[in-house]
Coordinates of C-alpha atoms in Angstrom, one line a residue:
M1 CA -17.2 12.7 -14.9
E2 CA -17.3 9.0 -13.7
K3 CA -15.1 8.3 -10.7
K4 CA -13.3 5.1 -9.7
W5 CA -14.0 3.6 -6.3
V6 CA -10.9 2.1 -4.7
F7 CA -11.3 0.3 -1.4
K8 CA -8.7 0.2 1.3
N9 CA -7.4 -3.2 2.3
T10 CA -9.4 -5.2 4.8
P11 CA -8.0 -8.0 7.0
S12 CA -8.4 -11.2 5.0
T13 CA -5.7 -13.3 6.7
G14 CA -6.1 -15.0 10.0
G15 CA -3.6 -12.6 11.7
G16 CA -5.5 -9.5 10.6
Q17 CA -8.8 -10.9 11.6
E18 CA -7.5 -11.8 15.1
V19 CA -6.2 -8.2 15.5
V20 CA -9.6 -6.8 14.5
S21 CA -11.4 -9.3 16.8
R22 CA -9.2 -8.3 19.7
L23 CA -9.7 -4.6 19.1
E24 CA -13.4 -5.0 18.9
T25 CA -13.4 -6.9 22.3
D26 CA -10.8 -4.9 24.2
L27 CA -12.3 -1.5 23.1
G28 CA -16.0 -2.6 23.1
I29 CA -16.5 -1.0 19.6
P30 CA -18.4 -2.2 16.5
R31 CA -16.4 -4.4 14.2
P32 CA -16.4 -1.9 11.3
L33 CA -14.6 0.6 13.5
A34 CA -12.1 -2.0 14.7
V35 CA -11.4 -2.7 10.9
M36 CA -10.9 1.1 10.4
L37 CA -8.4 1.1 13.2
W38 CA -6.6 -1.8 11.7
Q39 CA -6.4 0.1 8.3
R40 CA -4.7 2.9 10.2
G41 CA -2.0 0.6 11.5
I42 CA -3.5 0.3 15.0
S43 CA -3.2 -3.3 16.4
S44 CA -3.3 -3.1 20.1
F45 CA -5.3 -1.5 22.9
E46 CA -2.2 0.6 23.9
E47 CA -1.9 2.0 20.3
A48 CA -5.6 2.7 20.2
R49 CA -5.3 4.6 23.5
H50 CA -2.6 6.9 22.1
F51 CA -4.6 7.3 18.9
F52 CA -7.8 8.2 20.6
R53 CA -6.3 10.2 23.5
P54 CA -3.3 12.1 22.2
Q55 CA -1.0 13.5 24.9
L56 CA 1.2 16.6 24.8
S57 CA 3.6 14.6 26.9
D58 CA 4.2 12.4 23.9
L59 CA 5.7 15.2 21.9
H60 CA 9.4 14.5 21.0
D61 CA 12.3 16.2 22.9
P62 CA 13.1 19.3 20.6
F63 CA 16.8 18.8 21.2
L64 CA 16.6 15.7 19.1
M65 CA 16.5 18.0 16.1
K66 CA 19.8 18.7 14.4
D67 CA 21.3 22.1 15.3
M68 CA 18.6 22.8 18.0
D69 CA 21.3 23.4 20.6
R70 CA 23.0 25.8 18.4
A71 CA 19.8 27.6 17.5
V72 CA 18.8 28.0 21.2
D73 CA 22.3 29.2 22.2
R74 CA 22.3 31.9 19.4
L75 CA 18.7 33.1 20.4
T76 CA 19.8 33.2 24.1
Q77 CA 22.9 35.2 23.2
A78 CA 20.8 37.7 21.1
V79 CA 18.3 38.2 24.0
E80 CA 21.0 38.5 26.7
T81 CA 23.1 41.1 24.7
G82 CA 20.1 43.1 23.5
E83 CA 20.5 42.4 19.8
K84 CA 17.8 43.2 17.3
I85 CA 16.0 40.1 16.0
L86 CA 14.0 39.9 12.7
V87 CA 11.4 37.1 12.5
Y88 CA 11.1 36.4 8.7
G89 CA 8.2 34.2 7.2
D90 CA 6.6 33.2 4.0
Y91 CA 3.4 34.9 2.8
D92 CA 1.1 31.8 3.1
V93 CA -0.8 30.5 6.1
D94 CA 2.1 28.4 7.5
G95 CA 4.5 31.3 7.1
T96 CA 2.3 34.0 8.6
T97 CA 1.0 32.0 11.6
A98 CA 4.7 31.1 12.3
V99 CA 5.8 34.7 12.2
A100 CA 2.9 35.8 14.5
M101 CA 3.7 33.0 17.0
V102 CA 7.5 33.4 17.2
Y103 CA 7.4 37.2 17.1
D104 CA 4.8 37.3 19.8
F105 CA 6.7 34.8 22.0
I106 CA 10.0 36.9 21.8
R107 CA 8.4 40.3 22.2
K108 CA 7.0 39.3 25.6
F109 CA 10.6 39.4 27.1
H110 CA 12.7 41.0 24.4
P111 CA 11.3 44.3 22.9
A112 CA 14.0 44.6 20.2
V113 CA 12.3 42.3 17.7
L114 CA 10.7 43.0 14.3
Y115 CA 8.9 40.8 11.7
Y116 CA 8.9 40.7 7.9
N117 CA 7.0 38.9 5.2
P118 CA 8.1 39.2 1.6
D119 CA 5.7 40.6 -1.0
R120 CA 4.3 37.8 -3.1
Y121 CA 4.7 39.7 -6.4
T122 CA 7.8 41.9 -6.1
E123 CA 9.9 39.5 -4.0
G124 CA 8.5 36.0 -4.5
Y125 CA 8.8 33.0 -2.3
G126 CA 11.5 32.6 0.4
V127 CA 14.3 34.8 1.7
S128 CA 14.8 37.9 -0.4
Q129 CA 17.6 40.3 -0.6
K130 CA 15.1 43.1 -0.1
G131 CA 14.3 41.5 3.2
I132 CA 17.9 41.2 4.3
D133 CA 18.5 44.8 3.3
Y134 CA 15.5 45.8 5.5
A135 CA 17.0 43.9 8.4
L136 CA 20.4 45.7 7.8
S137 CA 18.7 49.2 7.7
E138 CA 17.1 48.4 11.1
G139 CA 20.3 47.2 12.8
V140 CA 19.3 43.5 12.9
T141 CA 22.0 41.0 13.7
L142 CA 19.9 37.9 13.9
I143 CA 17.2 36.7 11.5
I144 CA 15.0 33.7 12.3
S145 CA 13.4 32.4 9.0
L146 CA 10.2 30.4 9.1
D147 CA 8.8 28.1 6.5
C148 CA 11.6 29.1 4.1
G149 CA 15.4 29.4 3.9
I150 CA 16.5 25.8 3.4
K151 CA 17.5 26.7 -0.2
A152 CA 18.6 30.3 0.4
A153 CA 22.4 29.6 0.6
D154 CA 23.2 32.6 -1.4
K155 CA 21.0 35.0 0.7
V156 CA 22.4 33.5 4.0
A157 CA 25.9 34.1 2.7
Y158 CA 24.9 37.7 1.6
A159 CA 23.6 38.3 5.2
A160 CA 26.6 36.7 6.9
A161 CA 29.1 38.9 4.9
R162 CA 27.3 41.9 6.4
G163 CA 27.2 40.7 10.0
V164 CA 23.8 39.1 10.2
D165 CA 23.3 35.5 11.4
F166 CA 20.5 33.2 10.4
I167 CA 18.5 30.5 12.3
I168 CA 16.5 28.6 9.6
C169 CA 13.2 26.9 10.6
D170 CA 12.0 25.0 7.5
H171 CA 10.3 21.9 6.6
H172 CA 10.9 21.7 2.8
E173 CA 13.2 19.2 1.1
P174 CA 16.9 20.6 1.3
G175 CA 18.9 21.0 -1.8
D176 CA 22.5 19.6 -2.4
E177 CA 24.0 22.5 -0.4
L178 CA 22.7 23.6 3.1
P179 CA 22.9 27.4 3.8
A180 CA 25.8 28.2 6.1
A181 CA 23.5 29.5 8.9
V182 CA 24.2 29.4 12.6
A183 CA 21.5 26.7 12.8
V184 CA 19.5 24.9 10.2
L185 CA 16.4 23.3 11.7
D186 CA 14.7 21.0 9.2
P187 CA 13.6 17.5 10.1
K188 CA 14.0 16.5 6.4
R189 CA 17.7 17.1 6.6
K190 CA 19.4 13.8 5.7
D191 CA 21.6 14.1 8.8
C192 CA 18.8 15.0 11.2
A193 CA 17.6 12.0 13.3
Y194 CA 14.5 13.8 14.6
P195 CA 11.8 11.0 14.8
Y196 CA 9.0 12.9 13.0
K197 CA 9.6 14.4 9.5
E198 CA 6.2 16.0 8.7
L199 CA 6.0 19.1 10.8
T200 CA 5.0 22.4 9.1
G201 CA 7.3 25.4 9.1
N202 CA 5.2 26.7 12.0
G203 CA 5.7 23.3 13.7
V204 CA 9.5 23.7 13.3
G205 CA 9.3 27.1 14.8
F206 CA 7.1 25.6 17.7
K207 CA 10.0 23.1 18.4
L208 CA 12.4 26.0 18.6
L209 CA 10.3 27.8 21.2
S210 CA 9.9 24.5 23.0
A211 CA 13.6 24.0 23.2
Y212 CA 14.1 27.7 24.4
C213 CA 11.5 27.1 27.1
L214 CA 13.2 23.8 28.2
Q215 CA 16.6 25.5 28.5
H216 CA 15.3 28.5 30.4
T217 CA 12.8 26.5 32.6
I218 CA 9.8 28.4 31.1
S219 CA 6.5 26.5 31.6
F220 CA 5.1 24.6 28.6
R221 CA 1.7 26.3 29.4
V222 CA 3.2 29.5 27.9
L223 CA 3.4 27.6 24.5
E224 CA -0.1 26.1 24.8
E225 CA -1.4 29.5 24.1
Y226 CA -0.1 29.1 20.5
L227 CA -1.5 25.7 19.7
D228 CA -4.4 27.2 17.8
L229 CA -2.0 29.0 15.5
V230 CA 0.0 25.7 15.1
M231 CA -3.2 23.8 14.2
V232 CA -4.2 26.3 11.6
S233 CA -0.8 25.9 9.9
I234 CA -1.2 22.1 10.0
A235 CA -4.7 22.2 8.4
S236 CA -3.9 24.8 5.8
D237 CA -0.5 23.3 4.7
I238 CA -2.2 19.9 4.0
V239 CA 0.4 17.9 5.9
P240 CA -0.2 14.3 7.3
I241 CA -2.4 14.3 10.5
T242 CA -0.1 11.7 12.1
G243 CA 2.4 11.5 15.0
E244 CA 3.2 15.0 16.4
N245 CA 0.9 16.7 14.0
R246 CA -2.0 14.7 15.3
I247 CA -1.2 15.7 18.8
L248 CA -0.7 19.4 18.0
A249 CA -3.8 19.5 15.9
F250 CA -5.9 17.7 18.5
Y251 CA -5.0 20.2 21.2
G252 CA -5.0 23.2 18.8
L253 CA -8.6 22.3 17.7
Q254 CA -9.5 22.1 21.4
K255 CA -8.2 25.6 22.0
L256 CA -9.8 27.0 18.8
N257 CA -13.2 25.5 19.9
T258 CA -13.0 26.6 23.6
G259 CA -10.7 29.6 23.9
P260 CA -9.3 30.9 20.6
R261 CA -7.2 33.9 20.4
V262 CA -9.0 37.2 19.7
S263 CA -7.8 37.3 16.1
L264 CA -9.0 33.8 15.1
K265 CA -12.3 34.4 16.8
A266 CA -12.7 37.5 14.7
L267 CA -11.9 35.6 11.5
M268 CA -14.5 32.9 12.5
S269 CA -17.1 35.6 13.2
V270 CA -16.7 37.4 9.8
A271 CA -16.7 33.9 8.1
G272 CA -20.0 33.1 9.8
V273 CA -18.7 30.0 11.3
Q274 CA -21.3 28.1 13.4
G275 CA -20.6 24.9 15.4
E276 CA -17.4 23.1 16.1
M277 CA -14.4 23.7 13.9
S278 CA -12.6 20.8 12.3
V279 CA -9.5 20.5 10.2
E280 CA -11.7 20.7 7.1
S281 CA -13.5 23.8 8.3
V282 CA -10.3 25.5 9.1
V283 CA -9.1 24.7 5.6
F284 CA -12.2 26.2 4.1
T285 CA -12.8 29.2 6.3
I286 CA -9.7 30.5 8.2
G287 CA -7.0 29.3 5.8
P288 CA -8.4 31.1 2.6
R289 CA -8.9 34.4 4.5
I290 CA -5.3 34.5 5.9
N291 CA -4.0 33.6 2.4
A292 CA -6.2 36.2 0.7
A293 CA -4.1 39.0 2.4
G294 CA -0.9 37.8 0.7
R295 CA -2.8 37.1 -2.6
I296 CA -4.6 40.4 -2.9
R297 CA -2.5 42.9 -0.9
H298 CA 0.3 41.9 1.5
A299 CA 0.7 39.1 4.0
R300 CA 1.7 41.7 6.6
A301 CA -2.1 42.4 7.1
A302 CA -2.6 38.8 8.1
V303 CA 0.2 39.0 10.7
E304 CA -1.2 42.2 12.1
L305 CA -4.5 40.5 12.6
L306 CA -3.0 37.4 14.2
L307 CA -1.1 39.5 16.7
S308 CA -4.1 41.7 17.6
E309 CA -5.3 41.3 21.2
D310 CA -7.9 44.0 21.1
R311 CA -11.4 42.8 20.0
E312 CA -12.5 45.9 18.1
E313 CA -9.1 46.2 16.3
A314 CA -9.2 42.5 15.5
M315 CA -12.7 42.7 14.0
A316 CA -11.8 45.7 11.9
L317 CA -8.8 43.9 10.6
A318 CA -10.8 40.7 10.0
Y319 CA -13.4 42.6 7.9
E320 CA -10.6 44.1 5.9
I321 CA -9.2 40.6 5.2
Q322 CA -12.7 39.4 4.5
A323 CA -13.0 42.1 1.8
H324 CA -9.7 40.7 0.3
N325 CA -11.2 37.2 0.4
T326 CA -14.4 38.3 -1.3
E327 CA -12.2 40.1 -4.0
R328 CA -10.2 36.9 -4.3
K329 CA -13.3 34.8 -4.7
G330 CA -14.6 37.1 -7.4
L331 CA -11.4 37.0 -9.3
D332 CA -11.2 33.1 -8.8
S333 CA -14.7 32.7 -10.1
R334 CA -14.3 35.1 -13.1
I335 CA -10.9 33.7 -14.2
T336 CA -12.2 30.1 -13.7
D337 CA -15.1 30.8 -16.1
E338 CA -12.8 32.5 -18.7
A339 CA -10.4 29.5 -18.4
M340 CA -13.2 26.9 -18.9
A341 CA -14.5 28.9 -21.9
L342 CA -11.0 28.8 -23.5
I343 CA -10.9 25.0 -23.1
R344 CA -14.3 24.6 -24.6
Q345 CA -13.5 26.8 -27.6
D346 CA -10.4 24.8 -28.5
S347 CA -11.3 21.5 -30.0
W348 CA -7.7 20.1 -29.5
L349 CA -7.7 21.0 -25.8
L350 CA -11.3 19.8 -25.4
N351 CA -11.0 16.4 -27.2
E352 CA -7.4 15.3 -27.7
A353 CA -5.1 17.0 -25.2
R354 CA -3.8 15.1 -22.1
S355 CA -3.1 18.3 -20.3
T356 CA -4.3 21.9 -20.0
V357 CA -2.0 25.0 -20.5
L358 CA -3.7 28.4 -20.7
Y359 CA -2.5 32.0 -20.8
S360 CA -4.1 35.4 -20.4
E361 CA -2.3 38.5 -19.7
S362 CA -5.2 39.9 -17.6
W363 CA -5.5 37.1 -15.0
H364 CA -4.5 37.8 -11.5
K365 CA -1.3 36.2 -10.5
G366 CA -2.6 35.6 -6.9
V367 CA -5.3 33.1 -7.9
I368 CA -3.9 31.2 -10.9
G369 CA -3.1 28.2 -8.7
I370 CA -6.7 28.1 -7.5
V371 CA -7.9 28.3 -11.0
A372 CA -5.6 25.4 -12.1
S373 CA -7.3 23.3 -9.4
R374 CA -10.8 24.4 -10.5
C375 CA -9.9 23.3 -14.1
I376 CA -8.9 19.9 -12.8
E377 CA -12.2 19.5 -11.1
Q378 CA -13.9 19.8 -14.5
F379 CA -11.2 18.4 -16.9
Y380 CA -9.2 15.9 -14.9
R381 CA -5.7 16.3 -16.2
P382 CA -2.4 18.1 -15.3
T383 CA -2.9 21.8 -15.7
V384 CA -0.8 24.9 -16.0
I385 CA -2.2 28.5 -15.8
F386 CA 0.0 31.4 -17.0
T387 CA -0.5 35.1 -16.6
K388 CA 1.8 38.1 -17.7
S389 CA 4.4 38.9 -15.0
G390 CA 7.0 41.6 -15.9
E391 CA 8.4 42.6 -19.3
G392 CA 8.0 39.8 -21.8
L393 CA 7.5 37.2 -19.1
A394 CA 4.6 35.0 -17.8
A395 CA 4.3 33.3 -14.4
G396 CA 2.7 30.0 -14.2
S397 CA 1.1 27.8 -11.5
A398 CA 0.6 24.1 -12.1
R399 CA -1.4 21.4 -10.4
S400 CA -1.5 17.6 -10.8
V401 CA -4.0 14.8 -10.7
T402 CA -3.7 12.0 -8.1
G403 CA -0.6 9.8 -8.6
F404 CA 1.0 11.8 -11.5
D405 CA 4.5 13.3 -11.1
L406 CA 3.9 16.8 -12.2
Y407 CA 7.5 17.9 -11.3
S408 CA 9.1 15.4 -13.6
A409 CA 6.9 16.4 -16.6
I410 CA 7.8 20.1 -16.1
E411 CA 11.4 19.2 -15.7
A412 CA 11.3 17.4 -19.1
C413 CA 10.3 20.7 -20.6
S414 CA 12.6 22.9 -18.5
G415 CA 14.5 24.1 -21.6
Y416 CA 11.5 26.2 -22.5
L417 CA 11.4 27.9 -19.0
V418 CA 13.4 30.7 -17.3
Q419 CA 13.0 29.0 -13.9
F420 CA 10.8 26.5 -12.1
G421 CA 10.3 24.8 -8.7
G422 CA 7.8 22.7 -6.9
H423 CA 7.0 19.0 -6.2
M424 CA 5.0 16.0 -7.4
H425 CA 1.6 17.7 -6.9
A426 CA 2.2 21.4 -7.5
A427 CA 4.7 23.7 -9.2
G428 CA 5.4 27.3 -10.1
M429 CA 7.4 28.6 -13.1
T430 CA 8.5 31.6 -15.2
I431 CA 8.6 31.6 -19.0
E432 CA 9.2 34.0 -21.8
L433 CA 5.9 35.0 -23.5
D434 CA 6.9 33.8 -27.0
R435 CA 7.7 30.3 -25.7
I436 CA 4.3 29.4 -24.1
N437 CA 3.0 27.7 -27.2
D438 CA 6.1 25.6 -27.5
F439 CA 6.0 24.7 -23.8
R440 CA 2.2 23.7 -24.3
K441 CA 3.1 21.2 -27.0
A442 CA 6.2 19.8 -25.1
F443 CA 4.3 19.6 -21.8
D444 CA 1.4 17.7 -23.4
E445 CA 3.9 15.2 -25.0
A446 CA 5.6 14.7 -21.6
V447 CA 2.3 14.1 -19.9
R448 CA 1.1 11.8 -22.7
A449 CA 4.3 9.7 -22.3
S450 CA 3.8 9.1 -18.6
L451 CA 0.1 9.6 -17.7
T452 CA -1.5 6.1 -17.3
E453 CA -5.1 5.4 -18.2
E454 CA -5.8 4.9 -14.4
Q455 CA -4.5 8.3 -13.6
R456 CA -7.0 9.8 -16.1
V457 CA -9.9 8.8 -13.9
P458 CA -10.6 10.6 -10.5
V459 CA -10.6 8.2 -7.6
I460 CA -12.7 8.0 -4.4
H461 CA -10.9 6.1 -1.7
A462 CA -13.4 4.2 0.4
D463 CA -12.9 2.6 3.8
L464 CA -15.6 0.0 4.0
E465 CA -18.8 -1.4 2.5
I466 CA -21.5 -1.0 5.3
S467 CA -25.2 -1.2 5.8
L468 CA -27.1 1.9 6.9
A469 CA -28.4 0.1 9.9
E470 CA -24.9 -0.1 11.3
L471 CA -24.6 3.7 11.3
T472 CA -25.9 4.3 14.8
P473 CA -25.4 7.3 17.2
K474 CA -22.9 5.1 19.1
F475 CA -20.9 4.4 15.8
Q476 CA -20.8 8.1 15.1
R477 CA -19.7 9.0 18.7
I478 CA -16.8 6.6 18.5
M479 CA -15.9 7.6 14.9
K480 CA -15.8 11.2 15.9
Q481 CA -12.9 10.3 18.3
M482 CA -10.8 9.3 15.2
A483 CA -10.6 13.0 14.4
P484 CA -8.7 15.3 13.6
F485 CA -9.2 13.9 10.1
G486 CA -6.7 14.9 7.3
P487 CA -4.0 13.4 5.1
Q488 CA -3.2 9.9 6.2
N489 CA -6.2 9.9 8.4
M490 CA -8.9 11.0 6.1
Q491 CA -12.6 11.2 7.1
P492 CA -13.9 7.7 6.5
V493 CA -15.8 7.1 3.3
F494 CA -18.4 4.3 3.2
V495 CA -20.2 2.6 0.5
S496 CA -23.7 1.1 0.7
H497 CA -25.7 -0.8 -2.0
N498 CA -29.3 -1.2 -3.0
L499 CA -30.4 2.3 -1.9
R500 CA -33.5 4.1 -3.1
T501 CA -35.0 7.4 -2.3
V502 CA -38.1 7.3 -0.1
S503 CA -39.5 10.7 -1.2
E504 CA -39.1 13.1 -4.0
P505 CA -35.4 14.2 -4.2
K506 CA -34.9 18.0 -4.1
V507 CA -32.6 20.3 -6.1
L508 CA -31.2 23.2 -3.9
K509 CA -29.8 26.4 -5.4
E510 CA -30.1 24.8 -8.9
K511 CA -27.1 22.4 -8.3
H512 CA -27.2 20.6 -5.0
L513 CA -29.0 17.2 -4.5
K514 CA -31.0 16.6 -1.3
M515 CA -32.9 13.3 -0.7
D516 CA -33.9 10.8 2.0
V517 CA -32.4 7.3 1.4
Q518 CA -33.4 3.8 2.5
Q519 CA -31.6 0.4 2.0
D520 CA -33.7 -2.5 0.6
G521 CA -34.6 -4.8 3.4
S522 CA -34.2 -2.1 6.2
A523 CA -36.5 0.5 7.8
V524 CA -33.6 2.9 8.5
V525 CA -33.9 6.2 6.6
F526 CA -31.0 8.8 6.4
P527 CA -31.1 12.3 4.9
A528 CA -28.4 12.7 2.3
I529 CA -26.9 15.8 0.6
G530 CA -24.6 16.1 -2.4
F531 CA -23.1 19.4 -3.3
G532 CA -23.0 20.0 -7.1
L533 CA -24.5 16.5 -7.7
A534 CA -28.0 17.4 -8.9
E535 CA -27.1 17.7 -12.6
P536 CA -25.6 14.2 -13.0
F537 CA -27.9 12.3 -10.6
Y538 CA -31.2 13.9 -9.9
E539 CA -33.2 12.3 -12.8
Q540 CA -31.8 8.8 -12.1
V541 CA -32.4 8.8 -8.3
R542 CA -35.9 10.3 -9.0
S543 CA -36.8 7.4 -11.3
G544 CA -36.7 5.0 -8.3
K545 CA -33.8 3.0 -9.6
P546 CA -31.7 1.2 -6.9
F547 CA -28.2 2.7 -6.6
S548 CA -24.9 2.3 -4.7
M549 CA -23.5 5.4 -2.9
A550 CA -20.1 6.5 -1.6
Y551 CA -20.6 9.0 1.3
S552 CA -19.2 10.2 4.7
L553 CA -21.3 10.2 7.8
E554 CA -21.7 13.7 9.3
E555 CA -23.5 15.6 11.9
N556 CA -25.9 18.3 10.8
T557 CA -26.8 21.0 13.4
F558 CA -29.9 23.2 12.5
R559 CA -31.8 25.3 15.1
D560 CA -29.8 23.7 17.9
K561 CA -30.8 20.2 16.9
T562 CA -28.1 17.8 15.7
T563 CA -28.9 14.8 13.5
L564 CA -26.9 12.4 11.4
Q565 CA -26.8 12.9 7.6
L566 CA -24.9 11.3 4.7
F567 CA -22.6 13.6 2.7
I568 CA -22.7 12.1 -0.8
R569 CA -19.3 11.7 -2.6
D570 CA -20.6 9.7 -5.7
I571 CA -23.5 7.5 -6.9
K572 CA -23.4 4.5 -9.2
F573 CA -26.5 2.8 -10.8

């Protein structure tokens, strides 16, 4: 599928050019890197210093968050009077890492603490009545909810009527009514003046612990032990790597690469991780394995692992989670193949539809969101995957394409649904089985009415056009310091023109393209690799035709030798 290349703005006006020239001189860096800093909103030496050298001392005062004083006072009361506390968290990576962190922190000085994660299939997302009933059966009088609770007004009221208080730590958008909890910590509250709004659920929990430490003169070093867990939540929840998230991710990655907790070291070991971890490698190795526990069995297994301090126990639990992940990958692969076959067998879906809506009663509910994303990789359009869930009902998971408001399209068809929730890019829903076909037609009409021609084409966002000769080891050393990369600070993508292969390109594992490339008029040669790109490009690059290439510059370590290589994103002839 042909992709559109969209370039970021570059400084064309005098003011912008002056800023770039000043950064180039003051920092002693190549001009392309100065342009990339300007693109990221950096215009002075001081701003560049904060960007390249994040400091934990730049984290905001946690008491700036609305209700933080009330939250710390209630937690202090519970500890001082020996109350039983339940740490409650969602079943995804953000929720499980948050539960492990807050539970582990509290248990070190207050043994009367339990933890709970809802079952993905029998309880669903968020605070459940079953979870509150469990708390009541255990004599709990305070629940701390993490990565959920902001829309649980009815459940919080149910608990309060039975003598159980709530401290909510959430980062999702609040509804019209806030729960009547003792404290509602959420930087997205309209009445919350906290300066940074993009924390994860784990991050909000970390701010609660920070505030508790401040009030009780506990050293911040105690909390530094949890930065690897905070970082895993930031990477896996795909939040912006800006502001506090950049600081937390920076130091969390340092800990992950130099002295990770036993549990994360075990996960990296079973995943076969080699070399330094990055945000991207966490997303593709640690994140899916933690998630697999909740998808295939129960999220409690992930928390048990994250809390483990014994190497042998951690390795045994990590292998168990690895088995869940292997099962998840098998399901993902099989169901994706079946979904692709259904699309190709249906001429309307294949040739005319603007959306994809599929159903099979045999598909595993835990992977239908992943399958929706896989379908979009092949057929670039908003996608909903349904599977049977309960008597006469189906559960659906939806994913969008860049720039398209999926939530609004689903809302336009909400009359066909039992319930739904989500946001612009992803959503979940429940529907009666006999209404799926009607929903399919209505959803396609809603998509057709608002999906623009531009949104039907996948986009590659490129930072700069550059020559291969400019990609020196010094350039790479400085660019690496722009990490951690992630949303709003993505790994830079470059475009170079008039490239040719200097030797016979290779096809690896029947689908990956490997070649050495050179630019006309230059002697510089770079190895380049493109995963899954052999089929569309091998014959054309082999013919010797000049081409343009969008790529990232990466380090490749093999047998203890590190070299620079180009990671191909796309090729145009």
